[in-house]
mmCIF file of C-alpha atoms and ligand atoms in Angstrom:
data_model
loop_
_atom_site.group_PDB
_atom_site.id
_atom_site.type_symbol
_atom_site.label_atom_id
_atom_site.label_comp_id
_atom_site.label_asym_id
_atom_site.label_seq_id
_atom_site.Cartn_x
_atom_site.Cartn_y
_atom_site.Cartn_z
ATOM 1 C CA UNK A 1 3.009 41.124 -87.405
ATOM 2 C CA UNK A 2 2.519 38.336 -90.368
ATOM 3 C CA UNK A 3 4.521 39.314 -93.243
ATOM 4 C CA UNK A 4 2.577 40.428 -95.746
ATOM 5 C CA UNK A 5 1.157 38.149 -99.248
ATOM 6 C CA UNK A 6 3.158 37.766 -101.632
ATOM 7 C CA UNK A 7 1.832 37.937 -105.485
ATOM 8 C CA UNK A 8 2.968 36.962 -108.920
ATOM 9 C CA UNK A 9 1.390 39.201 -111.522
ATOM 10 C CA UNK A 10 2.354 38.264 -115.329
ATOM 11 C CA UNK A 11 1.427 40.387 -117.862
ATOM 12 C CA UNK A 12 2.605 43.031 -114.982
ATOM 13 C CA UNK A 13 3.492 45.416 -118.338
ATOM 14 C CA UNK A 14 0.287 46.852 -119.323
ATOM 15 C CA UNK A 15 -3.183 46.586 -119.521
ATOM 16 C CA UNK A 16 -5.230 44.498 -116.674
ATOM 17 C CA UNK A 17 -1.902 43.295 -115.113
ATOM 18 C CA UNK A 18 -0.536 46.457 -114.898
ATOM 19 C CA UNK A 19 -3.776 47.444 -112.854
ATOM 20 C CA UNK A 20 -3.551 44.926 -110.627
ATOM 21 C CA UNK A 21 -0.135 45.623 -109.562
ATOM 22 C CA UNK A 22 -1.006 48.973 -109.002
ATOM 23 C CA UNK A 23 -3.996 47.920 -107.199
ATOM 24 C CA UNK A 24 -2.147 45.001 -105.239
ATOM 25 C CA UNK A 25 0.417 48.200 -104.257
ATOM 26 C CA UNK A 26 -2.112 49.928 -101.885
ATOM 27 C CA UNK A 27 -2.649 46.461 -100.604
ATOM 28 C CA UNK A 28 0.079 45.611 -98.337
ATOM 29 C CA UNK A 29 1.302 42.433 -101.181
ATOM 30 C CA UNK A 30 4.843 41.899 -102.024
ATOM 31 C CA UNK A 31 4.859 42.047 -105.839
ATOM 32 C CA UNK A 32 6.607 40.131 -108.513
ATOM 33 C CA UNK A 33 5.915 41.414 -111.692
ATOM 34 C CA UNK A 34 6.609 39.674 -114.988
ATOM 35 C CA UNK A 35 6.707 40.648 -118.690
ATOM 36 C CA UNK A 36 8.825 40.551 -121.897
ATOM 37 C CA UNK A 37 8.956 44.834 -121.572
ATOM 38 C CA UNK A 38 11.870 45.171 -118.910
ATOM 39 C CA UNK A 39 11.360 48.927 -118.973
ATOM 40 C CA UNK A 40 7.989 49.130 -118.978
ATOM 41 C CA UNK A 41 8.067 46.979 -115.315
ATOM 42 C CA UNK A 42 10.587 48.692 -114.478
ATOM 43 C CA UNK A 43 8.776 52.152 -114.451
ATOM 44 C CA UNK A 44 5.773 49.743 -112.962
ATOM 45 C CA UNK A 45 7.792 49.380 -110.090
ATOM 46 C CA UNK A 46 8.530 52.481 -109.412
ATOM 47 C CA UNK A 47 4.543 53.414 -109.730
ATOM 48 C CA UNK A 48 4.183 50.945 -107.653
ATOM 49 C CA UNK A 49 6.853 52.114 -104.656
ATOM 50 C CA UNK A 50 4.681 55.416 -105.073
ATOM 51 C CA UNK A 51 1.458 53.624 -104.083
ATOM 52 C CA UNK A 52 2.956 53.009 -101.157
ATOM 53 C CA UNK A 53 4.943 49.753 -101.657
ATOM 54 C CA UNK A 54 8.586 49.841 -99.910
ATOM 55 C CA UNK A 55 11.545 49.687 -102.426
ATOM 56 C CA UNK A 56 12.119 46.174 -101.349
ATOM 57 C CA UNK A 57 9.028 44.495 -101.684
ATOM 58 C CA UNK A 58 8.226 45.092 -105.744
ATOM 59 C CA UNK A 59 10.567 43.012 -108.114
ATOM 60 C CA UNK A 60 10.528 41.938 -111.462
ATOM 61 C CA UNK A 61 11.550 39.123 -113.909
ATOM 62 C CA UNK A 62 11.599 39.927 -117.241
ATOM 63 C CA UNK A 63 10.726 36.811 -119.382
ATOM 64 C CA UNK A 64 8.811 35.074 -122.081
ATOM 65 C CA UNK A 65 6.242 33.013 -120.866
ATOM 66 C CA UNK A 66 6.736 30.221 -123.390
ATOM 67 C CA UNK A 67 10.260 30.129 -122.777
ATOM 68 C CA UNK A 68 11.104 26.362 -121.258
ATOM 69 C CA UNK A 69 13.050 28.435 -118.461
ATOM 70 C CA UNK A 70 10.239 30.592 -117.661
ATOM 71 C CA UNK A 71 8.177 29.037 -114.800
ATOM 72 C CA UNK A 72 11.249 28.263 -112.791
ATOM 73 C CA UNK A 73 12.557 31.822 -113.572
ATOM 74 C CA UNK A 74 9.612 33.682 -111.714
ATOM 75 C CA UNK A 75 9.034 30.721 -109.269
ATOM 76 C CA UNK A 76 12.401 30.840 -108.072
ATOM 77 C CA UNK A 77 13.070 34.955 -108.346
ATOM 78 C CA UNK A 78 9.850 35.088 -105.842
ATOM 79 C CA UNK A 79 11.073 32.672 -103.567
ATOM 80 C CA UNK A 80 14.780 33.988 -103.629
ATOM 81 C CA UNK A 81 13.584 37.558 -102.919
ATOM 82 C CA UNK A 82 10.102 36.704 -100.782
ATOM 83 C CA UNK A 83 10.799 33.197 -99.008
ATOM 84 C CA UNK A 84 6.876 32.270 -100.426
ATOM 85 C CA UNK A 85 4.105 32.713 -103.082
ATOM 86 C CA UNK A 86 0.444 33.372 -101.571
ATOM 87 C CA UNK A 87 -1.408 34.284 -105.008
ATOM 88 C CA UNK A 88 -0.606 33.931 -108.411
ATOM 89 C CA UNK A 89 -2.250 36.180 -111.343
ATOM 90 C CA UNK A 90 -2.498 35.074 -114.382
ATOM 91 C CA UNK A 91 -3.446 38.179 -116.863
ATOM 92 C CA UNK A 92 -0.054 37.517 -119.968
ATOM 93 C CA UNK A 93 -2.135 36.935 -123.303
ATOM 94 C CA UNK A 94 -2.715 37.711 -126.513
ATOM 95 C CA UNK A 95 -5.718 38.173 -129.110
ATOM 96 C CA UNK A 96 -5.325 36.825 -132.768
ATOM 97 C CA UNK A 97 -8.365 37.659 -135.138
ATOM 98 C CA UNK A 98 -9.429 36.816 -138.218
ATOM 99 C CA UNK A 99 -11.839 33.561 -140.034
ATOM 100 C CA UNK A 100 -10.192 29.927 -139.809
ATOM 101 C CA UNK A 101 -9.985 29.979 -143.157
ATOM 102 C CA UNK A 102 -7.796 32.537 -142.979
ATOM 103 C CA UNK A 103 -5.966 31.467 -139.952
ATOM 104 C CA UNK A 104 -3.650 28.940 -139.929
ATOM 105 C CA UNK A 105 -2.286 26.335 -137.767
ATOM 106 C CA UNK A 106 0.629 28.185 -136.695
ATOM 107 C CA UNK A 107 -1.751 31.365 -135.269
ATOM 108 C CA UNK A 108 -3.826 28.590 -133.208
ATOM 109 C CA UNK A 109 -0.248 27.154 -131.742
ATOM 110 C CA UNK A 110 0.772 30.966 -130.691
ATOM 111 C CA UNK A 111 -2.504 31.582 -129.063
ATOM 112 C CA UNK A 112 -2.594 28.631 -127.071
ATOM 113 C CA UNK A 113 0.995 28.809 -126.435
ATOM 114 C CA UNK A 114 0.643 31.947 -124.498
ATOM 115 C CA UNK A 115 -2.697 32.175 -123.088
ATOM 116 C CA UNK A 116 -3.218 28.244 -122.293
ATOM 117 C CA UNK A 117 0.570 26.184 -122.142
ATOM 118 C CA UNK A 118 2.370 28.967 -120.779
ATOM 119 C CA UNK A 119 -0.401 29.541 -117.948
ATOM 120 C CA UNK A 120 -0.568 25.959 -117.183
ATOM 121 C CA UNK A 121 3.515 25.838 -117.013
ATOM 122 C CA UNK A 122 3.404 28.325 -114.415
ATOM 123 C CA UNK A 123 0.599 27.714 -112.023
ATOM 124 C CA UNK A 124 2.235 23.881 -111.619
ATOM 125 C CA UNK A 125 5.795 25.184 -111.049
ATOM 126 C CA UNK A 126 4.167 27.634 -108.644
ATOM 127 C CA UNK A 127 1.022 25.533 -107.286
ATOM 128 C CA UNK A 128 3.364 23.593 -104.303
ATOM 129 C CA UNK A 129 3.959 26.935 -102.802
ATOM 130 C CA UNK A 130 0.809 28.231 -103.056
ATOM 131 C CA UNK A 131 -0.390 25.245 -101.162
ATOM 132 C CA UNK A 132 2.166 26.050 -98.385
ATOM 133 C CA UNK A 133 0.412 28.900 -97.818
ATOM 134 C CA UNK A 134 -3.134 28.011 -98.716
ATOM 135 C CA UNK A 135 -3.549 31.065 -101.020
ATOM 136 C CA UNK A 136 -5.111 31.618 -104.597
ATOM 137 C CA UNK A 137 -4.757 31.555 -108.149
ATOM 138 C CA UNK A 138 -6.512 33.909 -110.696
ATOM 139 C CA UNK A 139 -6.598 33.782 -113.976
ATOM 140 C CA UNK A 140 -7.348 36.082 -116.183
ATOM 141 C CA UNK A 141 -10.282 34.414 -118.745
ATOM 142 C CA UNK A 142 -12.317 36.769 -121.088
ATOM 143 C CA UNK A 143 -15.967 36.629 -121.844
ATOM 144 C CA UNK A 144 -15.043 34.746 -124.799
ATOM 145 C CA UNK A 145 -14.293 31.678 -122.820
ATOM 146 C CA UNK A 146 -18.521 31.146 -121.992
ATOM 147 C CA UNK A 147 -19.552 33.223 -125.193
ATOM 148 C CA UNK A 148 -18.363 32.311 -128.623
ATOM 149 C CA UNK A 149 -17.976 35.220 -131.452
ATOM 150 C CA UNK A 150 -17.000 34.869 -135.260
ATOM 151 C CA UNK A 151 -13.513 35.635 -136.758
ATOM 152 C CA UNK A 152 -11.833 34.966 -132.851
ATOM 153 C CA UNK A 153 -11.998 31.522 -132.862
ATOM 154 C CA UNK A 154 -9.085 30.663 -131.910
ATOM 155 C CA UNK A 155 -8.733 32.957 -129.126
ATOM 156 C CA UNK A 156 -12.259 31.668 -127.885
ATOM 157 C CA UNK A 157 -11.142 28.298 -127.573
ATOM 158 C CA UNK A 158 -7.956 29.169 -125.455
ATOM 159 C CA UNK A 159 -10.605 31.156 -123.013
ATOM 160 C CA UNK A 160 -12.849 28.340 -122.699
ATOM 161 C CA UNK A 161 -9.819 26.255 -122.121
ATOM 162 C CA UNK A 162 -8.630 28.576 -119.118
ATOM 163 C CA UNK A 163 -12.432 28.420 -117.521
ATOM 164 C CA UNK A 164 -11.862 24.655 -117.654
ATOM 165 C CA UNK A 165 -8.803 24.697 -116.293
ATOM 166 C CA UNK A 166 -9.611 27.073 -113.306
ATOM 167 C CA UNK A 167 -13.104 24.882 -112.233
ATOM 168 C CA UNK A 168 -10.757 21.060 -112.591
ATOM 169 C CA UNK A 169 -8.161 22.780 -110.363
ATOM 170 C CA UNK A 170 -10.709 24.574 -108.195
ATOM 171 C CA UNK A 171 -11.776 20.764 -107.226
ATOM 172 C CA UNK A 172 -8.178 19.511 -107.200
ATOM 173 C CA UNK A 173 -7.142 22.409 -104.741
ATOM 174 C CA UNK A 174 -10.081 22.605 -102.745
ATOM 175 C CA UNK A 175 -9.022 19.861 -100.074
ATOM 176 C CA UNK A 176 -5.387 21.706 -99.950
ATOM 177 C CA UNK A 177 -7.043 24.930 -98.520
ATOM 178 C CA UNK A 178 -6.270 27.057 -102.031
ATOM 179 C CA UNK A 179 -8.775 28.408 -104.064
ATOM 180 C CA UNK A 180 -8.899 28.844 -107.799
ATOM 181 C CA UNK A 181 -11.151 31.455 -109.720
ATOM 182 C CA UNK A 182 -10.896 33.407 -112.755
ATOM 183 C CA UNK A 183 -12.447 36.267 -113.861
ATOM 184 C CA UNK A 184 -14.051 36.978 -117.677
ATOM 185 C CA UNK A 185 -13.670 40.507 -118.793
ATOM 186 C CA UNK A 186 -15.607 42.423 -121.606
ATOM 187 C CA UNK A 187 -14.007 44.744 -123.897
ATOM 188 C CA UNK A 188 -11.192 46.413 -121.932
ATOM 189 C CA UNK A 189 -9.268 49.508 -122.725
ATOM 190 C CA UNK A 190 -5.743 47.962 -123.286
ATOM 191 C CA UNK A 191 -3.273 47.483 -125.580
ATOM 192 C CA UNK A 192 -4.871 43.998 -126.200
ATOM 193 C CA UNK A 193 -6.380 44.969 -129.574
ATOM 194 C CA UNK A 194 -3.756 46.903 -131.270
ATOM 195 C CA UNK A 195 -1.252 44.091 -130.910
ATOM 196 C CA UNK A 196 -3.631 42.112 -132.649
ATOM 197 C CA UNK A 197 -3.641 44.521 -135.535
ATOM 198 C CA UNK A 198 -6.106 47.183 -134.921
ATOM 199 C CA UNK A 199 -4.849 50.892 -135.910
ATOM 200 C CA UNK A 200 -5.935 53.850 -134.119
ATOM 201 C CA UNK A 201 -9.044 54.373 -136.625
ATOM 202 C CA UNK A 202 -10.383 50.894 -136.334
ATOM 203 C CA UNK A 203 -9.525 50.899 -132.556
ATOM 204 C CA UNK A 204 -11.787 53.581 -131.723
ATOM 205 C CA UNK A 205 -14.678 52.769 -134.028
ATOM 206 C CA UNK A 206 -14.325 49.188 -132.276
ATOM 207 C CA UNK A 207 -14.831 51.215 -128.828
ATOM 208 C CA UNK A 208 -17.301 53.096 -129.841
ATOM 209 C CA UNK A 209 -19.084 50.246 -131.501
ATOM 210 C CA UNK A 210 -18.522 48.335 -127.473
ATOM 211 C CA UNK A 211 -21.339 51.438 -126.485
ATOM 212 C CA UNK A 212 -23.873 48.980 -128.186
ATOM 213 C CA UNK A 213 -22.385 45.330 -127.011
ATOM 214 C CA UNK A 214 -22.430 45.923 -123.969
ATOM 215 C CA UNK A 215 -25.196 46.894 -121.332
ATOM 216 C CA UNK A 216 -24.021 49.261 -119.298
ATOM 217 C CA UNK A 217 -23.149 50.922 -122.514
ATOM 218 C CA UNK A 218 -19.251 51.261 -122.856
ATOM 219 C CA UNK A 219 -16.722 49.150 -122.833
ATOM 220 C CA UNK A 220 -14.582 48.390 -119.014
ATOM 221 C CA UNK A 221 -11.434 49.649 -118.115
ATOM 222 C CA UNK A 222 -8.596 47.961 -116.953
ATOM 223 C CA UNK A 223 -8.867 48.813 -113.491
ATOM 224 C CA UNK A 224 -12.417 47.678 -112.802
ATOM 225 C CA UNK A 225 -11.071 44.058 -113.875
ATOM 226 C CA UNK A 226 -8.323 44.703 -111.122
ATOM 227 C CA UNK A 227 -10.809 45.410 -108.527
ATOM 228 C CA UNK A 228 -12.207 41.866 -109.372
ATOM 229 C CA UNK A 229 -9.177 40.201 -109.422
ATOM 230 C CA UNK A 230 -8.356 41.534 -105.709
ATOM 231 C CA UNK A 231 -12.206 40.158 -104.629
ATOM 232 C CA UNK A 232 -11.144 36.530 -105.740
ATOM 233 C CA UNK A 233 -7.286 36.990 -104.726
ATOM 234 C CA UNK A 234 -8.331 37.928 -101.074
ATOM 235 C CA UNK A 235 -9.946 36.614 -98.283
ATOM 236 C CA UNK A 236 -12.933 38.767 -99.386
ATOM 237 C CA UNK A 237 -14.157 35.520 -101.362
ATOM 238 C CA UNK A 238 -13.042 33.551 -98.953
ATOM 239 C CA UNK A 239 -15.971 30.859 -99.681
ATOM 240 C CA UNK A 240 -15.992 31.399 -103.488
ATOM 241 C CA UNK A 241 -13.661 28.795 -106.086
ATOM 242 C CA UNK A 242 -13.963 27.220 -109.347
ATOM 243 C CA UNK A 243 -16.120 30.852 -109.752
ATOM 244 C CA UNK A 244 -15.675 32.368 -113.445
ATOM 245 C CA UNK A 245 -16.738 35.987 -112.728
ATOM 246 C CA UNK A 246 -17.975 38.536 -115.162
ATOM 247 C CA UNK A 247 -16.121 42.028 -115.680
ATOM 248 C CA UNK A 248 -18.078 42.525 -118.930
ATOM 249 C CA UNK A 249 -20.925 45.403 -118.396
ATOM 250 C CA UNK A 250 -23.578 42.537 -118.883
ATOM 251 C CA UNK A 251 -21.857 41.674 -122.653
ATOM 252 C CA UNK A 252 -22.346 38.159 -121.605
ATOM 253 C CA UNK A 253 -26.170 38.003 -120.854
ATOM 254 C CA UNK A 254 -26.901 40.173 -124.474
ATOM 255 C CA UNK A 255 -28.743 38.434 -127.451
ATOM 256 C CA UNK A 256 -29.990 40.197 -130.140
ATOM 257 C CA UNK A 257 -34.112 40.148 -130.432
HETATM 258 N N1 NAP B 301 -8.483 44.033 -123.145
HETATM 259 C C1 NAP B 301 -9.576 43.327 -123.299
HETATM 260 O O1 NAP B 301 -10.570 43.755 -123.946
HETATM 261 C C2 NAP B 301 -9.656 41.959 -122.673
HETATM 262 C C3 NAP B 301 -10.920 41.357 -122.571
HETATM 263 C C4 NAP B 301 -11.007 40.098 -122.018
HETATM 264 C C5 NAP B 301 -9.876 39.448 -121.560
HETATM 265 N N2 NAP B 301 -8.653 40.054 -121.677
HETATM 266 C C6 NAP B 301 -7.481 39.306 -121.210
HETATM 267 O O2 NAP B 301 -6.759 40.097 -120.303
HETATM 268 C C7 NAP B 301 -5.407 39.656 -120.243
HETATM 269 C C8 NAP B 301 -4.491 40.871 -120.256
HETATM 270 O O3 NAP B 301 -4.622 41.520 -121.516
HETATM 271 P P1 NAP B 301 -4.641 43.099 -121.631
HETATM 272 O O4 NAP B 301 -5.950 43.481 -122.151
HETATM 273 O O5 NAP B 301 -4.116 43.704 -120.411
HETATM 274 O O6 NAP B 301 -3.622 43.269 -122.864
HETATM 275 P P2 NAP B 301 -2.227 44.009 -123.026
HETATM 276 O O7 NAP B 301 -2.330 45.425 -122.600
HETATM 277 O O8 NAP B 301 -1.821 43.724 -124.438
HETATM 278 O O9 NAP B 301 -1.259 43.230 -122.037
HETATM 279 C C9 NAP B 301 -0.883 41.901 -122.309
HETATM 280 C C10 NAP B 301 0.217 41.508 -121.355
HETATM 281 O O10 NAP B 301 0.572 40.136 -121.622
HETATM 282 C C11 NAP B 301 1.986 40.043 -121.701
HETATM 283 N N3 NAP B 301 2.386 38.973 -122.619
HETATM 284 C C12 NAP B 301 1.856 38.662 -123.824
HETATM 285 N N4 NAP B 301 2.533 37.637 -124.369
HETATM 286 C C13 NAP B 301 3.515 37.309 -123.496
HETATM 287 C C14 NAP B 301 4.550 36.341 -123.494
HETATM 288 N N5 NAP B 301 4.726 35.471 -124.522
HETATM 289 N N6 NAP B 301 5.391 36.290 -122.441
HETATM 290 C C15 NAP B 301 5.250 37.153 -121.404
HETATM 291 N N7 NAP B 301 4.291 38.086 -121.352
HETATM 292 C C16 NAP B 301 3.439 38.160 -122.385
HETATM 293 C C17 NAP B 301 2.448 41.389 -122.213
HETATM 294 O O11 NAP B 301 3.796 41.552 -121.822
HETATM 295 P P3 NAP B 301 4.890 42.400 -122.670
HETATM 296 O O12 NAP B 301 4.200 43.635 -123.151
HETATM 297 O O13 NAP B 301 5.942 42.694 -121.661
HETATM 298 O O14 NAP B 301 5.318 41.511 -123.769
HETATM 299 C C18 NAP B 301 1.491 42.336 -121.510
HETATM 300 O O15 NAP B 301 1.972 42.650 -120.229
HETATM 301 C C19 NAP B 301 -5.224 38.715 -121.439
HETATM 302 O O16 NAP B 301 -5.203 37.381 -120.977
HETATM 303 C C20 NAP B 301 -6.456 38.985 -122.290
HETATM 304 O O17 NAP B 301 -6.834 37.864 -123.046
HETATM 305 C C21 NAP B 301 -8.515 41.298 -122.199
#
């Protein structure tokens, strides 16, 4: 029997990468999972073994993305411990908010740090592998990469620069057999927000106020993004690339009348 695929998940710790591990468990993939929270994967993995998984095919590396040492880190724990890379997800991020007047230069430089430099960094050091064994990369976009909104600027930008990215290497990949796809989630229930700042009071009027932005009338949650991911990490899209699919109960096709 061929050994099973072999996935790197970052932002493995919580939210929509957490998900997908779980998700990529009850798969048959051999899971590297990646985040600054070395307990947090560490309990993932043992979620994970309960899926299903055996003991030896979950790992983790615990680093920060925009570390210089970080690309080669994962790249190299996967192929120490797996022998090959067959998809790599790309969900790490982070949200900043507020005007650009208010924002300065420094919050634009963390933002794309993490959700564009550190994304790029990794899916080169990892992209000659994934051509060995024509498999996929997804990255994990937000429906603020097509759809601008006030007072997120920044964080729009870096989203818009990920959809890029994902249809130029979609073309560049296409001849070497690997396909490239992202997908663009609405409002998710994760820890996304409250890092940015939200407490629990604003947090849950922001929810509830998600009833009205989006059309199917709630916000998503993080497992209905993971279900999305595995479509355009599998062979189920096998004809499907450069593709920047929508997770965002119809947020995306809304304009006020
Ligand atoms: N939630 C939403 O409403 C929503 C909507 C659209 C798109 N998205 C996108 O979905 C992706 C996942 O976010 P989420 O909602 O799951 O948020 P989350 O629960 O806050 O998870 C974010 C993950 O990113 C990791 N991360 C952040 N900065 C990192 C760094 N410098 N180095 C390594 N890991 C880092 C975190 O790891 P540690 O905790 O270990 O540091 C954590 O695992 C993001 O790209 C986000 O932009 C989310």
């Amino acid at each position: 029997m061929a050994a099973s695929r072999v996935a790197i998940i970052t932002g493995a710790s919580s939210g929509i990468g957490k998900a997908t591990a779980l998700l990529f468990a009850t798969k048959q993939f051999r899971l590297t999972l990646t985040g600054r929270n070395e307990s947090a994967l560490k309990d993932l993995a043992s979620e994970c073994i309960k899926k299903g998984i055996a003991a030896e095919n979950v790992t983790y590396a615990v680093t920060d993305l925009s570390a210089d040492t970080a690309p080669k880190k994962i790249v190299s724990h996967t192929l120490e411990k797996f022998g090959q890379i067959d998809t790599l997800i790309n969900s790490a991020g982070i949200l900043t908010t507020g005007s650009i007047l208010d924002s300065n230069i420094d919050v634009y430089d963390r933002v794309m740090d993490c959700n564009v430099r550190s994304l790029v960094r990794l899916t080169r050091e990892a992209l000659p592998h994934i051509i060995k064994t024509k498999g996929t990369v997804v990255n994990v976009s937000s429906i603020n990469g097509p759809c601008p909104f006030p007072n997120v600027t920044y964080y729009c930008m870096s989203k818009s620069a990920v959809d890029q990215f994902t249809k130029c290497l979609a073309l560049e990949m296409a001849p070497h057999g690997v396909r490239v796809n992202a997908v663009c989630p609405g409002v998710t229930v994760t820890e996304l927000h409250r890092r940015a700042g939200q407490d629990d009071e604003t947090y849950k009027t922001f929810l509830e106020r998600s009833k009205t932005t989006h059309a199917l009338g709630r916000p998503g949650e993080a497992s209905e993004v993971a279900k999305a991911i595995y479509f355009l990490a599998s062979e189920d899209s096998s004809f499907t690339t450069g593709d920047l699919l929508r997770v965002d109960g119809g947020r995306g096709i809304m304009h006020p009348r």
